Amino acid sequence: MSATKMSRMLVIGLVVVALAMFGVTGYLYYQFYGIPRCPACGMLITPEMDEHFKIYTDGWGEGERVHACCIGCVFRLLDPERGWDELYIETFCDYYGPDKPIRIHVWNHGKNCEVDPPTAKVLLGAKIVKSCAVNRIVYDDYAAEKLLKIGYTEHTMKYQHVPLPEGTPVIPPCKCAPMLAEKVGIAYVPPSPIVPVSFAIVGIVILLVSIVMYRRTAAKG
């Protein structure tokens, strides 16, 4: 095989590597920034979570739309240092389903709170087992009692189809909000863009090298 042909094959190989680098860059960027994540814990937001919690900053259905993966993380978003001061939360009972909507207006980082209905309760399983999968919100005490026994229903998000740990506390939302905002808060740190940018830079360098090599090969005939 001639040196010219080998050089051309090397150039093609470098171009393929550069394109692969650009592909990795796009994939990482999409994973890091293209898919909404729960600002409190970093969990990827699924369509089911998006439907279960509608959270806004300036009123019911107004302002910035904020995401969360569970009712515990909803209140963690009120972190006094890194979170929001005021949130309008629309959700529904994990036992009865969408027919029993629950509205919570919290401000002053959770210290002030209004709940409709006032009978709503939070089943904070994460206080026993550190997992978002064991948090629930219910419309009334009967729903709380039933979920403590059966764990979940068809109205509970699929990733939460697990039993509730023994001793799961049942807490009114207005007591739960300031507790989680101050004692737990936002723990997730978004990944640095350095990683995808590094792949992009390497891809550009390889592509430039391949262009230079191609021109030299072409000049030699």
Short mmCIF file of C-alpha atoms in Angstrom, two decimals:
data_model
loop_
_atom_site.label_atom_id
_atom_site.label_comp_id
_atom_site.label_asym_id
_atom_site.label_seq_id
_atom_site.Cartn_x
_atom_site.Cartn_y
_atom_site.Cartn_z
CA MET A 1 0.00 0.00 0.00
CA SER A 2 1.38 3.40 -1.01
CA ALA A 3 2.14 6.11 1.53
CA THR A 4 -0.45 8.39 -0.11
CA LYS A 5 -3.20 5.81 0.24
CA MET A 6 -2.26 5.16 3.86
CA SER A 7 -2.36 8.89 4.56
CA ARG A 8 -5.83 9.16 3.05
CA MET A 9 -7.09 6.25 5.13
CA LEU A 10 -5.62 7.88 8.24
CA VAL A 11 -7.41 11.12 7.39
CA ILE A 12 -10.71 9.26 7.02
CA GLY A 13 -10.11 7.57 10.36
CA LEU A 14 -9.43 10.91 12.06
CA VAL A 15 -12.59 12.41 10.58
CA VAL A 16 -14.61 9.47 11.93
CA VAL A 17 -13.06 9.95 15.38
CA ALA A 18 -13.82 13.69 15.26
CA LEU A 19 -17.45 13.02 14.34
CA ALA A 20 -17.68 10.51 17.18
CA MET A 21 -16.37 13.17 19.57
CA PHE A 22 -19.04 15.60 18.38
CA GLY A 23 -21.66 12.90 18.85
CA VAL A 24 -20.51 12.27 22.42
CA THR A 25 -20.58 16.02 23.06
CA GLY A 26 -24.18 16.24 21.90
CA TYR A 27 -25.22 13.21 23.93
CA LEU A 28 -23.59 14.50 27.13
CA TYR A 29 -25.05 17.96 26.67
CA TYR A 30 -28.51 16.47 26.19
CA GLN A 31 -28.14 14.27 29.26
CA PHE A 32 -26.82 17.10 31.41
CA TYR A 33 -28.97 19.99 30.22
CA GLY A 34 -31.55 18.81 27.67
CA ILE A 35 -33.68 16.74 30.06
CA PRO A 36 -35.24 18.52 33.05
CA ARG A 37 -33.97 17.32 36.40
CA CYS A 38 -35.33 17.71 39.88
CA PRO A 39 -33.38 20.71 41.21
CA ALA A 40 -33.47 19.24 44.72
CA CYS A 41 -32.08 15.73 44.14
CA GLY A 42 -31.09 15.62 40.45
CA MET A 43 -33.48 12.87 39.37
CA LEU A 44 -34.49 12.98 35.70
CA ILE A 45 -38.03 14.31 35.35
CA THR A 46 -40.35 11.89 33.58
CA PRO A 47 -43.65 12.82 31.89
CA GLU A 48 -45.40 11.17 34.82
CA MET A 49 -43.64 13.44 37.32
CA ASP A 50 -44.37 16.43 35.12
CA GLU A 51 -48.05 15.54 35.23
CA HIS A 52 -48.10 14.79 38.95
CA PHE A 53 -46.58 18.10 40.09
CA LYS A 54 -47.31 21.42 38.43
CA ILE A 55 -45.22 24.02 40.21
CA TYR A 56 -45.12 27.73 39.37
CA THR A 57 -43.39 30.75 40.85
CA ASP A 58 -45.77 33.68 40.26
CA GLY A 59 -49.27 32.28 40.62
CA TRP A 60 -51.45 29.36 39.58
CA GLY A 61 -50.15 28.50 36.12
CA GLU A 62 -48.05 31.67 35.98
CA GLY A 63 -44.35 32.45 36.04
CA GLU A 64 -41.50 29.97 35.82
CA ARG A 65 -42.43 26.29 35.66
CA VAL A 66 -40.41 24.35 38.21
CA HIS A 67 -40.02 20.57 38.33
CA ALA A 68 -39.76 18.09 41.19
CA CYS A 69 -39.82 14.30 41.44
CA CYS A 70 -41.77 13.91 44.71
CA ILE A 71 -43.61 15.94 47.32
CA GLY A 72 -40.53 15.91 49.54
CA CYS A 73 -38.39 17.51 46.85
CA VAL A 74 -41.16 20.02 46.15
CA PHE A 75 -40.65 21.45 49.62
CA ARG A 76 -36.87 21.14 49.41
CA LEU A 77 -37.04 23.63 46.53
CA LEU A 78 -37.81 26.28 49.16
CA ASP A 79 -34.21 26.10 50.38
CA PRO A 80 -33.45 29.54 51.93
CA GLU A 81 -29.99 29.69 50.32
CA ARG A 82 -30.36 28.05 46.90
CA GLY A 83 -34.08 27.76 46.33
CA TRP A 84 -37.26 29.68 45.66
CA ASP A 85 -39.00 31.97 48.12
CA GLU A 86 -42.52 31.26 46.90
CA LEU A 87 -44.17 28.40 45.01
CA TYR A 88 -47.65 27.52 43.81
CA ILE A 89 -48.05 23.74 43.77
CA GLU A 90 -50.80 21.76 42.07
CA THR A 91 -50.87 18.02 42.59
CA PHE A 92 -53.33 15.27 43.48
CA CYS A 93 -53.87 12.53 46.01
CA ASP A 94 -51.75 9.39 45.67
CA TYR A 95 -54.70 7.34 46.89
CA TYR A 96 -57.79 8.87 45.29
CA GLY A 97 -56.08 10.17 42.16
CA PRO A 98 -56.71 13.31 40.04
CA ASP A 99 -60.33 13.50 41.20
CA LYS A 100 -58.97 14.82 44.49
CA PRO A 101 -56.69 17.74 43.57
CA ILE A 102 -54.47 19.39 46.17
CA ARG A 103 -53.23 22.96 45.99
CA ILE A 104 -50.45 24.34 48.15
CA HIS A 105 -49.25 27.93 48.21
CA VAL A 106 -46.01 28.38 50.15
CA TRP A 107 -43.94 31.50 50.58
CA ASN A 108 -41.22 32.94 52.80
CA HIS A 109 -39.26 29.74 52.09
CA GLY A 110 -42.03 27.57 53.49
CA LYS A 111 -42.66 29.49 56.68
CA ASN A 112 -46.02 30.67 55.37
CA CYS A 113 -48.40 28.20 53.81
CA GLU A 114 -51.95 27.67 52.58
CA VAL A 115 -53.34 24.26 51.65
CA ASP A 116 -56.54 23.29 49.90
CA PRO A 117 -57.92 21.05 51.27
CA PRO A 118 -56.68 21.64 54.82
CA THR A 119 -57.04 17.89 55.44
CA ALA A 120 -54.11 17.08 53.09
CA LYS A 121 -51.17 15.19 54.55
CA VAL A 122 -47.64 14.25 53.51
CA LEU A 123 -46.42 10.70 54.09
CA LEU A 124 -42.71 11.36 54.45
CA GLY A 125 -41.18 7.93 54.06
CA ALA A 126 -37.84 9.54 53.20
CA LYS A 127 -37.48 10.44 56.86
CA ILE A 128 -37.08 6.70 57.52
CA VAL A 129 -35.47 5.54 54.26
CA LYS A 130 -33.49 8.09 52.25
CA SER A 131 -35.42 7.75 49.01
CA CYS A 132 -37.82 9.89 47.00
CA ALA A 133 -39.71 6.70 46.12
CA VAL A 134 -41.31 6.52 49.57
CA ASN A 135 -42.88 9.99 49.73
CA ARG A 136 -46.62 10.45 49.17
CA ILE A 137 -49.23 13.18 49.41
CA VAL A 138 -52.85 12.42 50.28
CA TYR A 139 -56.16 14.22 50.43
CA ASP A 140 -57.23 13.21 53.93
CA ASP A 141 -56.54 10.98 56.92
CA TYR A 142 -58.41 8.02 55.45
CA ALA A 143 -56.20 8.06 52.35
CA ALA A 144 -53.14 8.32 54.58
CA GLU A 145 -54.24 5.32 56.62
CA LYS A 146 -54.85 3.23 53.50
CA LEU A 147 -51.52 4.11 51.87
CA LEU A 148 -49.59 3.34 55.03
CA LYS A 149 -50.95 -0.20 54.66
CA ILE A 150 -50.83 -0.79 50.91
CA GLY A 151 -47.99 1.55 49.93
CA TYR A 152 -49.31 2.77 46.60
CA THR A 153 -52.19 2.71 44.13
CA GLU A 154 -52.58 3.08 40.38
CA HIS A 155 -52.49 6.85 40.94
CA THR A 156 -49.03 6.73 42.49
CA MET A 157 -46.09 7.32 40.15
CA LYS A 158 -44.63 4.06 38.87
CA TYR A 159 -41.18 4.57 40.33
CA GLN A 160 -42.90 4.87 43.71
CA HIS A 161 -44.61 1.48 43.51
CA VAL A 162 -42.87 0.30 46.65
CA PRO A 163 -44.11 -0.29 50.21
CA LEU A 164 -43.83 2.56 52.68
CA PRO A 165 -41.30 1.96 55.46
CA GLU A 166 -42.56 1.17 58.92
CA GLY A 167 -42.89 4.31 60.99
CA THR A 168 -43.49 6.64 58.03
CA PRO A 169 -44.56 9.95 59.59
CA VAL A 170 -47.78 11.65 58.49
CA ILE A 171 -47.21 15.40 58.46
CA PRO A 172 -49.36 18.38 57.43
CA PRO A 173 -47.84 20.09 54.36
CA CYS A 174 -47.42 23.40 56.19
CA LYS A 175 -45.23 21.71 58.81
CA CYS A 176 -43.37 19.65 56.26
CA ALA A 177 -42.45 22.59 54.02
CA PRO A 178 -40.23 24.63 56.38
CA MET A 179 -38.67 21.49 57.84
CA LEU A 180 -37.51 20.14 54.48
CA ALA A 181 -36.56 23.58 53.15
CA GLU A 182 -34.27 24.34 56.08
CA LYS A 183 -32.98 20.93 57.17
CA VAL A 184 -32.54 19.23 53.79
CA GLY A 185 -32.88 21.81 51.02
CA ILE A 186 -31.36 21.54 47.57
CA ALA A 187 -28.55 18.98 47.41
CA TYR A 188 -28.14 18.55 43.65
CA VAL A 189 -25.19 20.28 41.98
CA PRO A 190 -25.55 20.49 38.17
CA PRO A 191 -22.63 18.89 36.31
CA SER A 192 -19.92 21.15 34.98
CA PRO A 193 -20.02 21.85 31.22
CA ILE A 194 -16.27 21.14 31.14
CA VAL A 195 -16.78 17.48 30.19
CA PRO A 196 -18.89 17.99 27.02
CA VAL A 197 -16.83 21.05 26.08
CA SER A 198 -13.64 18.99 26.40
CA PHE A 199 -14.96 16.38 23.98
CA ALA A 200 -15.94 19.13 21.54
CA ILE A 201 -12.47 20.71 21.71
CA VAL A 202 -10.75 17.37 21.13
CA GLY A 203 -13.06 16.75 18.17
CA ILE A 204 -12.22 20.14 16.67
CA VAL A 205 -8.48 19.55 17.09
CA ILE A 206 -8.70 16.13 15.45
CA LEU A 207 -10.76 17.57 12.60
CA LEU A 208 -8.21 20.36 12.01
CA VAL A 209 -5.37 17.83 12.00
CA SER A 210 -7.23 15.70 9.47
CA ILE A 211 -7.78 18.75 7.22
CA VAL A 212 -4.07 19.61 7.32
CA MET A 213 -3.13 16.02 6.54
CA TYR A 214 -5.63 15.87 3.68
CA ARG A 215 -4.20 19.03 2.10
CA ARG A 216 -0.66 17.70 2.36
CA THR A 217 -1.72 14.40 0.84
CA ALA A 218 -3.57 16.17 -1.98
CA ALA A 219 -0.53 18.37 -2.67
CA LYS A 220 1.66 15.30 -3.07
CA GLY A 221 -0.70 14.03 -5.68
#
